[in-house]
JSON list of C-alpha atoms in Angstrom, two decimals:
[
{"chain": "A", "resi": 98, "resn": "UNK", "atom": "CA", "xyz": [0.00, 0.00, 0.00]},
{"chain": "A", "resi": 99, "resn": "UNK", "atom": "CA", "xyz": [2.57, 2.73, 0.35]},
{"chain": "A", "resi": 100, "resn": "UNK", "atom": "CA", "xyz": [4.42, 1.76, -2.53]},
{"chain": "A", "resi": 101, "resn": "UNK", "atom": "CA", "xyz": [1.25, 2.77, -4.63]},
{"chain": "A", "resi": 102, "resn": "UNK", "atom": "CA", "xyz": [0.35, 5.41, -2.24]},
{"chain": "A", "resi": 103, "resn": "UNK", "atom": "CA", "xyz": [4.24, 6.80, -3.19]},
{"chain": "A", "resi": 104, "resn": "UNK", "atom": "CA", "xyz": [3.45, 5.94, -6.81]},
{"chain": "A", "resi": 105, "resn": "UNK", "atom": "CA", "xyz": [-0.07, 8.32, -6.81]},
{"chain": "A", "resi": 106, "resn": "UNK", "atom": "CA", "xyz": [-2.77, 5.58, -6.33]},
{"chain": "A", "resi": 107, "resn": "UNK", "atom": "CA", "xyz": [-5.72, 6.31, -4.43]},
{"chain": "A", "resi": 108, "resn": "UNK", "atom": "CA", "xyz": [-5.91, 4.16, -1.49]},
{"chain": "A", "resi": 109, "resn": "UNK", "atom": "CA", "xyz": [-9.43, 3.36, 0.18]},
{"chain": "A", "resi": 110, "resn": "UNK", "atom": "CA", "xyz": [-8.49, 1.13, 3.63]},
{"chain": "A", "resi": 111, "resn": "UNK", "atom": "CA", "xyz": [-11.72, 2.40, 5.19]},
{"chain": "A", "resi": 112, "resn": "UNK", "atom": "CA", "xyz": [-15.77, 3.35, 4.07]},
{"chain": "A", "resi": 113, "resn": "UNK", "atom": "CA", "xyz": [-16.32, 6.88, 5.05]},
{"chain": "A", "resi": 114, "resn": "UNK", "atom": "CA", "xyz": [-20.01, 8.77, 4.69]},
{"chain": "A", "resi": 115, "resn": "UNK", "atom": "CA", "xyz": [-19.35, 9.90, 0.88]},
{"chain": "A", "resi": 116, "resn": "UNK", "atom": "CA", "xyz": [-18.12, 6.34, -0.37]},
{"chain": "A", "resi": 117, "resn": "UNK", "atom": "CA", "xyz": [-21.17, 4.60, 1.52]},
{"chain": "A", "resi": 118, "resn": "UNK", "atom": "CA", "xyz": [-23.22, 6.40, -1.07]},
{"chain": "A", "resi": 119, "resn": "UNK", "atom": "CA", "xyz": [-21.65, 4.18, -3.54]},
{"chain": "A", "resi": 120, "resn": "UNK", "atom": "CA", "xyz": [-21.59, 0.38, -3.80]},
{"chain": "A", "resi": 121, "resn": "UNK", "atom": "CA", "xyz": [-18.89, -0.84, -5.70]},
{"chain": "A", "resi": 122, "resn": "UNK", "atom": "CA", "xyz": [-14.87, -0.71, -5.80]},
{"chain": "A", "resi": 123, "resn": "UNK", "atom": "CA", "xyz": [-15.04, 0.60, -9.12]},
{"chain": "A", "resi": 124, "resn": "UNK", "atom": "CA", "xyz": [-17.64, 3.45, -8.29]},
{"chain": "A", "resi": 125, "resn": "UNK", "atom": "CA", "xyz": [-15.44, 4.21, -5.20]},
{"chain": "A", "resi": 126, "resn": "UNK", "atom": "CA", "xyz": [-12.57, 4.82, -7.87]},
{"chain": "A", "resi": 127, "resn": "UNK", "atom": "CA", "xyz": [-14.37, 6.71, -10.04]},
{"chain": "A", "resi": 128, "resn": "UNK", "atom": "CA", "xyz": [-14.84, 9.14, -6.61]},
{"chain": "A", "resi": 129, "resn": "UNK", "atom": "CA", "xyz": [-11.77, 9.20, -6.34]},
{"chain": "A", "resi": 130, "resn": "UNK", "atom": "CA", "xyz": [-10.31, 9.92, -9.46]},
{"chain": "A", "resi": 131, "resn": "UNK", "atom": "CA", "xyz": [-12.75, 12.57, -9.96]},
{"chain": "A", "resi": 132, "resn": "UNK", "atom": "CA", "xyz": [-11.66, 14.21, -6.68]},
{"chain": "A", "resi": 133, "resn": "UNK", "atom": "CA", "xyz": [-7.81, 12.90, -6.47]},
{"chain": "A", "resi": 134, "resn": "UNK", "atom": "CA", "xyz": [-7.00, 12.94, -10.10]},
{"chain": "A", "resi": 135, "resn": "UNK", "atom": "CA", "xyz": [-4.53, 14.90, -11.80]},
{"chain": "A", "resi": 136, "resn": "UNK", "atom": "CA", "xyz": [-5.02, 15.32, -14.94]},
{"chain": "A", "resi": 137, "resn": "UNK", "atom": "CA", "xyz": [-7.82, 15.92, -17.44]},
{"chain": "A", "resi": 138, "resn": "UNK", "atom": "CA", "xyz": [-7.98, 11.96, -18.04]},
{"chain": "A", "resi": 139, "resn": "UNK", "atom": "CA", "xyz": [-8.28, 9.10, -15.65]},
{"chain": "A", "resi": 140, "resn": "UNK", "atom": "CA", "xyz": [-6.94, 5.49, -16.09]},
{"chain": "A", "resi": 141, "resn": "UNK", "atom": "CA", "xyz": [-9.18, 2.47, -15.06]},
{"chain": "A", "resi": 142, "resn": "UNK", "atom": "CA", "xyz": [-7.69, -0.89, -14.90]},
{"chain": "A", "resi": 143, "resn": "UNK", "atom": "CA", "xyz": [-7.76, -4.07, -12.67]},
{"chain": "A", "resi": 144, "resn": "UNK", "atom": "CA", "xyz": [-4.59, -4.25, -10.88]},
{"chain": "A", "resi": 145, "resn": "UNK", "atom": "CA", "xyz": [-3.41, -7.48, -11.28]},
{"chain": "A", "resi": 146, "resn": "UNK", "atom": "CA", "xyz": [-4.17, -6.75, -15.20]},
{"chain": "A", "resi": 147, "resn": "UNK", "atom": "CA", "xyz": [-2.01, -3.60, -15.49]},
{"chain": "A", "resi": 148, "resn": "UNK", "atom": "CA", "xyz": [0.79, -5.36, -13.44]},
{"chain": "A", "resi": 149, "resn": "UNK", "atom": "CA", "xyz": [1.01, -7.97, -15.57]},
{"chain": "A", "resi": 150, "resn": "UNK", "atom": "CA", "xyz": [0.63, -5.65, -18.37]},
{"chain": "A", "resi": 151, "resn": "UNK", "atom": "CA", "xyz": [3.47, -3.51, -17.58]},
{"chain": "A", "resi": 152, "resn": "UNK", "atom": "CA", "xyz": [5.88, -6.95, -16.70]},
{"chain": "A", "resi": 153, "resn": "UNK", "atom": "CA", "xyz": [4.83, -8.59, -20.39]},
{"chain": "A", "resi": 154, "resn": "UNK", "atom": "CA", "xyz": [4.09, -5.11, -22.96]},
{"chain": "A", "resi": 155, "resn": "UNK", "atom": "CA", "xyz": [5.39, -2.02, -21.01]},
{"chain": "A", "resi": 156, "resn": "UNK", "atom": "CA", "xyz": [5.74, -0.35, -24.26]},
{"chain": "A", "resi": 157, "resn": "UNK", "atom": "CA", "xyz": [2.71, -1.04, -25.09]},
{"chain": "A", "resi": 158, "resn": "UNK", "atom": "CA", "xyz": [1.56, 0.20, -21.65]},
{"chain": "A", "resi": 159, "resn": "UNK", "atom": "CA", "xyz": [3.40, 3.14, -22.03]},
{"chain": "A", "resi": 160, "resn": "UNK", "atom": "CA", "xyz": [1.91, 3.84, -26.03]},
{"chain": "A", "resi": 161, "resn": "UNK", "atom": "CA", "xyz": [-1.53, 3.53, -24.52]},
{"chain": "A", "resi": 162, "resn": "UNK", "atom": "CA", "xyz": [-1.35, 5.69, -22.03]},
{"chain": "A", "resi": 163, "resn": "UNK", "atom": "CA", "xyz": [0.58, 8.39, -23.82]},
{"chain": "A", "resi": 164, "resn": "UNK", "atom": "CA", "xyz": [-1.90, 8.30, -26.74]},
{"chain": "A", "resi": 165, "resn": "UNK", "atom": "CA", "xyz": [-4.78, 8.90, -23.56]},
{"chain": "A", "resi": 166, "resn": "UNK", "atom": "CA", "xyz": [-8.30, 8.35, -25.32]},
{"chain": "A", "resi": 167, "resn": "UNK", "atom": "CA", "xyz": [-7.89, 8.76, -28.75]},
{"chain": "A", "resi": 168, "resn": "UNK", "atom": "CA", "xyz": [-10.34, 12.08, -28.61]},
{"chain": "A", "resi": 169, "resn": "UNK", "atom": "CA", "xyz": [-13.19, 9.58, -27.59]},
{"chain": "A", "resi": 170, "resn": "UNK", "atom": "CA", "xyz": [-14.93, 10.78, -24.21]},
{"chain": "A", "resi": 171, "resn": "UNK", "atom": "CA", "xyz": [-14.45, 7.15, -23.41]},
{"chain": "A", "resi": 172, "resn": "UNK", "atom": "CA", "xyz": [-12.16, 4.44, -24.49]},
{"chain": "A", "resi": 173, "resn": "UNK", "atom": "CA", "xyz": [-12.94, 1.10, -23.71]},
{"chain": "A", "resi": 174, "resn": "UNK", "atom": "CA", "xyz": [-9.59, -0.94, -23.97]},
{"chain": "A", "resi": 175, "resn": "UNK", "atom": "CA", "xyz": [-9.76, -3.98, -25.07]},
{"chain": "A", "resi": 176, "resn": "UNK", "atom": "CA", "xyz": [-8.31, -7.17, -26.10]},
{"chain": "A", "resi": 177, "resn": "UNK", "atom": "CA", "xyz": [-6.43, -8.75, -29.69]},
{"chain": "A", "resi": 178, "resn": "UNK", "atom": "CA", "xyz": [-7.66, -11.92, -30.82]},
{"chain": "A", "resi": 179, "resn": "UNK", "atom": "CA", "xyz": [-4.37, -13.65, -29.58]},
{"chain": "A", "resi": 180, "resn": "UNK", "atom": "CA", "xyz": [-4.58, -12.20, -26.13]},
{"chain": "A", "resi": 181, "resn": "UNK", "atom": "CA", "xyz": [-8.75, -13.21, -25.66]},
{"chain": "A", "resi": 182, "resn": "UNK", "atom": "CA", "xyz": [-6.99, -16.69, -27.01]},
{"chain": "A", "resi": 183, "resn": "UNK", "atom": "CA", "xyz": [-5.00, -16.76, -23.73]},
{"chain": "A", "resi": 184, "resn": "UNK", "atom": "CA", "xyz": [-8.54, -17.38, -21.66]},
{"chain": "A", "resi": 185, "resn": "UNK", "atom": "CA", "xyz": [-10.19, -20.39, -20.61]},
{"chain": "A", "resi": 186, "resn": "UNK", "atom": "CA", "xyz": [-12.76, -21.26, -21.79]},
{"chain": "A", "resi": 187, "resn": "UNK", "atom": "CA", "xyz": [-14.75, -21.02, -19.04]},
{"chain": "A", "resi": 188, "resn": "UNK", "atom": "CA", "xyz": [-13.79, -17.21, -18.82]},
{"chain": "A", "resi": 189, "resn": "UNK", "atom": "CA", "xyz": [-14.84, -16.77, -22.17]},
{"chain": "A", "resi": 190, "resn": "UNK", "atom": "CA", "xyz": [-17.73, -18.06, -23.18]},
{"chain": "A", "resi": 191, "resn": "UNK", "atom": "CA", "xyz": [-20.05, -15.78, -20.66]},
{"chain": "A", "resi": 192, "resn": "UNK", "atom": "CA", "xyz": [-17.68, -12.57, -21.75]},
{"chain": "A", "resi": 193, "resn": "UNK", "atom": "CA", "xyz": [-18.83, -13.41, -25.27]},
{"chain": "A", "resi": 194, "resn": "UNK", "atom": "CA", "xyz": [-22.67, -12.63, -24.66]},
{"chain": "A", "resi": 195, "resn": "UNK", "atom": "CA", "xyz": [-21.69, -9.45, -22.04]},
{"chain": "A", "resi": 196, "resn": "UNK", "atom": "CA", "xyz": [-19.72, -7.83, -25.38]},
{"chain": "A", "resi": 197, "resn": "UNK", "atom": "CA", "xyz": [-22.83, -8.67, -27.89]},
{"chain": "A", "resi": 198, "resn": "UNK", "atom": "CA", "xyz": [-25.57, -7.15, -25.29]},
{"chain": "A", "resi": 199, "resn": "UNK", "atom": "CA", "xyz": [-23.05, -4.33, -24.56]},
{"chain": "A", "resi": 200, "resn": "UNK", "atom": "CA", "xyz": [-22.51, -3.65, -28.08]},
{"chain": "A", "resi": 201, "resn": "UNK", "atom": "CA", "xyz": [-25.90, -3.82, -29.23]},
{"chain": "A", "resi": 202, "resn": "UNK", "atom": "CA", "xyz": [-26.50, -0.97, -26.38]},
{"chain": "A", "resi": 203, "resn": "UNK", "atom": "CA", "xyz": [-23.63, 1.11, -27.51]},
{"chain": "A", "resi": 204, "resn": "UNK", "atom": "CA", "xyz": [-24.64, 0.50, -31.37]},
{"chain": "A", "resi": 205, "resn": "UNK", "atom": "CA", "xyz": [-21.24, -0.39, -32.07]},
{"chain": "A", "resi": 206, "resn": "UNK", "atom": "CA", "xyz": [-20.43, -3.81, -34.36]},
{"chain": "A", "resi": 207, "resn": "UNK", "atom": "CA", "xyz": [-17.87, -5.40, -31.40]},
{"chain": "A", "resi": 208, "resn": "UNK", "atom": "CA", "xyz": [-16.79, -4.07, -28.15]},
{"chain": "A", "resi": 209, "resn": "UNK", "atom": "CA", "xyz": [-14.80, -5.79, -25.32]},
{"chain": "A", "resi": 210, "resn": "UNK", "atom": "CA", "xyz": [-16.02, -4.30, -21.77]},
{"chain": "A", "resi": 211, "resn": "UNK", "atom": "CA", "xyz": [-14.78, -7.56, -20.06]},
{"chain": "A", "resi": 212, "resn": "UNK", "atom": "CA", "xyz": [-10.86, -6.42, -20.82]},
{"chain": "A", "resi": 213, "resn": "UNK", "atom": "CA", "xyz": [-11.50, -4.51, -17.80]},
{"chain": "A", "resi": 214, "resn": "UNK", "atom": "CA", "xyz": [-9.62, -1.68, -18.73]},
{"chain": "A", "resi": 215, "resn": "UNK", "atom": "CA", "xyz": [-10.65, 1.97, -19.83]},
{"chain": "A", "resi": 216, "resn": "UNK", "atom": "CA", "xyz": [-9.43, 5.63, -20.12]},
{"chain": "A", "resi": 217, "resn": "UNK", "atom": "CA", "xyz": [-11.92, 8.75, -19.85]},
{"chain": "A", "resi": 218, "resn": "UNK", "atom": "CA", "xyz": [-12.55, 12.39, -18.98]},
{"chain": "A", "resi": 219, "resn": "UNK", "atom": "CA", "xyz": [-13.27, 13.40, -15.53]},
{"chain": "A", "resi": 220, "resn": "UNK", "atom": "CA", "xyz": [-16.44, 14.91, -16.87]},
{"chain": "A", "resi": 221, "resn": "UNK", "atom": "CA", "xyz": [-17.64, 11.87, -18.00]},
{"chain": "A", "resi": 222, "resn": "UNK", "atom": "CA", "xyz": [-16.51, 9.92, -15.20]},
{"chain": "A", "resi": 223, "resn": "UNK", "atom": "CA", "xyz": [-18.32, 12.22, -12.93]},
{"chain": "A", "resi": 224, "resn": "UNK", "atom": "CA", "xyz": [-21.36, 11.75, -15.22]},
{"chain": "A", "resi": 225, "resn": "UNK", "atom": "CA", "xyz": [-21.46, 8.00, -14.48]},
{"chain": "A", "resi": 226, "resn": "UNK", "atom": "CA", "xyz": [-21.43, 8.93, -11.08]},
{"chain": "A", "resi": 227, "resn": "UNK", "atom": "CA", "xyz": [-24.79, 11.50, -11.28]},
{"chain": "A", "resi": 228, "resn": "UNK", "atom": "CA", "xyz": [-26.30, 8.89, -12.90]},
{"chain": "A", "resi": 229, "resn": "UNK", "atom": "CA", "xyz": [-25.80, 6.29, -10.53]},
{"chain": "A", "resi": 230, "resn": "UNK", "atom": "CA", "xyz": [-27.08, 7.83, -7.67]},
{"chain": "A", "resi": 231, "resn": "UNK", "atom": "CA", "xyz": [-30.06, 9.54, -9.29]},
{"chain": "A", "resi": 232, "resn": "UNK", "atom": "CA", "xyz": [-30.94, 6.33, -10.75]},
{"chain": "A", "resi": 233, "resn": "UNK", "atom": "CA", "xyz": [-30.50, 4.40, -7.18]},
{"chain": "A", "resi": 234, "resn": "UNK", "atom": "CA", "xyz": [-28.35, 1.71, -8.99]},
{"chain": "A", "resi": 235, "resn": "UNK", "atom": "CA", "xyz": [-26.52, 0.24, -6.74]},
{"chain": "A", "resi": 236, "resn": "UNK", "atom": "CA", "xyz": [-25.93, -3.75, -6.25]},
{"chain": "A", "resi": 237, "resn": "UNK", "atom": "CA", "xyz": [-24.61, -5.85, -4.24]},
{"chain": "A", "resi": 238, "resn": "UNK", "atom": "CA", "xyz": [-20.77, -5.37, -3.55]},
{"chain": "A", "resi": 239, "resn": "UNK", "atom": "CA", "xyz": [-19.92, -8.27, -4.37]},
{"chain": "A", "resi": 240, "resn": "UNK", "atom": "CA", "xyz": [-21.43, -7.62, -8.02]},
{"chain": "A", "resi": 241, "resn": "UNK", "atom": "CA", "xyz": [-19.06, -5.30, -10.09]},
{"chain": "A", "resi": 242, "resn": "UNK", "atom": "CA", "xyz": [-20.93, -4.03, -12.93]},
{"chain": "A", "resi": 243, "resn": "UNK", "atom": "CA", "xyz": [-18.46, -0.81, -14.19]},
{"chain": "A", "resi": 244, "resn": "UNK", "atom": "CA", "xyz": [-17.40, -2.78, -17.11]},
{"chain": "A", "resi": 245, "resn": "UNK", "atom": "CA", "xyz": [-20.76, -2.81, -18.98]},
{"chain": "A", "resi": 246, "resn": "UNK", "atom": "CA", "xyz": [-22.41, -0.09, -16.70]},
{"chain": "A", "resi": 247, "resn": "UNK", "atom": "CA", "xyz": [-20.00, 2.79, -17.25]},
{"chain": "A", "resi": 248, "resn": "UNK", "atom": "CA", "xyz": [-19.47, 2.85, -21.72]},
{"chain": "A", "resi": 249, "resn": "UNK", "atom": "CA", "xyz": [-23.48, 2.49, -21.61]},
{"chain": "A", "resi": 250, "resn": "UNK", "atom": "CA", "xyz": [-24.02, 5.35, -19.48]},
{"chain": "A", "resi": 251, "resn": "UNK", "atom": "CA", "xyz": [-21.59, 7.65, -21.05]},
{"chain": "A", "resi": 252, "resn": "UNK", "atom": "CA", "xyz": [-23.39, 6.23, -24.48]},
{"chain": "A", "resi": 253, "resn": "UNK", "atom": "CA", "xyz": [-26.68, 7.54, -23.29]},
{"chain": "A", "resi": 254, "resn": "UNK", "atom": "CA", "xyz": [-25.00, 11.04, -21.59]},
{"chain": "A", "resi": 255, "resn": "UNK", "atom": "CA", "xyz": [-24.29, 11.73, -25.10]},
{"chain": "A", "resi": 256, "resn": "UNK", "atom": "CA", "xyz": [-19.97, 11.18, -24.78]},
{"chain": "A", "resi": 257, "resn": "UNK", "atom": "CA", "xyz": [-18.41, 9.50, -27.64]},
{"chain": "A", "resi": 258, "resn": "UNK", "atom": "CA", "xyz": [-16.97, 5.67, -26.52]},
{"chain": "A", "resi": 259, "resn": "UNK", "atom": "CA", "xyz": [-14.30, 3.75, -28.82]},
{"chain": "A", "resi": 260, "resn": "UNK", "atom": "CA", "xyz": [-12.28, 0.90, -28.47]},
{"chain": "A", "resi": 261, "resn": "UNK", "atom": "CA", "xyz": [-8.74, -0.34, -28.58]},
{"chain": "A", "resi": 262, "resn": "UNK", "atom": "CA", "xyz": [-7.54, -3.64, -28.46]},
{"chain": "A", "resi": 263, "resn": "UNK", "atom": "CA", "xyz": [-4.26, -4.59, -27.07]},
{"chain": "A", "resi": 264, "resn": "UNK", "atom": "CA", "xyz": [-1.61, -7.58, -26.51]},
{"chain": "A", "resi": 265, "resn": "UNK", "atom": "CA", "xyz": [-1.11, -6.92, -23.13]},
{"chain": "A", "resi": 266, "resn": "UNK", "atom": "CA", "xyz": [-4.34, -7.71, -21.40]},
{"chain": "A", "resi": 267, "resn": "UNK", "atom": "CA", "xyz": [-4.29, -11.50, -21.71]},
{"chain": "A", "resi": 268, "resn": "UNK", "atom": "CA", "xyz": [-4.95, -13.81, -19.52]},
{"chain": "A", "resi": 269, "resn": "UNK", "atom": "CA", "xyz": [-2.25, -12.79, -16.28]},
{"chain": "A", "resi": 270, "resn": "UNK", "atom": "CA", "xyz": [-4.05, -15.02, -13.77]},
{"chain": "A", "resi": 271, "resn": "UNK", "atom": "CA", "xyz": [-0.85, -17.59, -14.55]},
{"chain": "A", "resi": 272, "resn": "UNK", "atom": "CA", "xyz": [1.27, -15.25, -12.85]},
{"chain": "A", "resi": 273, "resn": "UNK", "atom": "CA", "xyz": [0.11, -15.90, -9.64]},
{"chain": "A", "resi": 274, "resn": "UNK", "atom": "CA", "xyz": [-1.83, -18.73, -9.58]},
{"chain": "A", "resi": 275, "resn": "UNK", "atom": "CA", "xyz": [-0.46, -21.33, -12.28]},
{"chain": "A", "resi": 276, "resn": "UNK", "atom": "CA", "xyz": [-0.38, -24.19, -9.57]},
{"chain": "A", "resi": 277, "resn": "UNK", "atom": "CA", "xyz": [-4.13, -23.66, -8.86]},
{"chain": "A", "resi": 278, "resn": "UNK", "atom": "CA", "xyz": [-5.01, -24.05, -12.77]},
{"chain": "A", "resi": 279, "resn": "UNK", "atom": "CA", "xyz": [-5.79, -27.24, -14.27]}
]
């Protein structure tokens, strides 16, 4: 925790009044980058994703986050064909129907929300978060809806959402937990 507090991560240890308000990890972060934030864009990634992703295609890493969102309001990023490859099967199959709903929403022809990685503007960051408390949607926290949730609100605020599809975001659950995987 204080390495990433040193590196400029947000750290939540403990609920306070204004994260109660919210029900998931990823809404929580989307508070904070709206409030801690530095810069005109904010970075959204599972950690144990970007880790991995800086170890295997830092330069890729690096490339994406330079480039920031591409001019789209919201930039899903997503994965190549080869990286999706790297997932089980099991993984996989229930990501394929998410992307098709999620794309029919979004009226795009293919999307990947379940890369689990995205890049927006604080505005429309802190648009996802108006509309989730006026609209009372909140779940159970074990239930951790951002990736489909958040490119389908910002669709129907009106923000522009694109994708990107990268090497890097394959399958890093190997890293740590190779003797668990049949």
């Amino acid at each position: 925790l204080e390495l990433l507090g040193e590196a400029g991560f947000q750290i939540i240890v403990k609920s306070s009044k204004r994260t109660r308000q919210l029900d998931t990890s990823s809404h929580i972060s989307l508070l904070a980058g709206c409030t801690k934030g530095r810069g005109d864009l904010l970075f959204f990634g599972c950690l144990d994703r970007t880790l991995h992703w800086l170890n295997t295609y830092p330069d890729e890493l690096r490339q994406v986050i330079e480039e920031g969102n591409k001019g789209y309001d919201y930039l899903m990023v997503g994965r190549t064909e080869r990286a999706l490859k790297t997932h089980p099967d099991e993984q996989l199959k229930p990501e394929i129907y998410t992307n098709e709903v999620t794309a029919r929403l979004l009226e795009k022809d293919e999307v990947d929300v379940a890369g689990a990685c995205r890049i927006m503007t604080k505005e429309v960051a802190a648009g996802i978060l108006r509309f989730v408390r006026q609209e009372k949607l909140f779940f159970d926290r074990t239930v951790d809806i951002g990736d489909s949730l958040w490119p389908y609100i910002a669709h129907l605020n009106g923000e522009s959402v694109g994708l990107i599809r990268v090497e890097g975001l394959e399958f890093e659950t190997p890293d740590q937990y190779r003797g668990e995987i049949l």
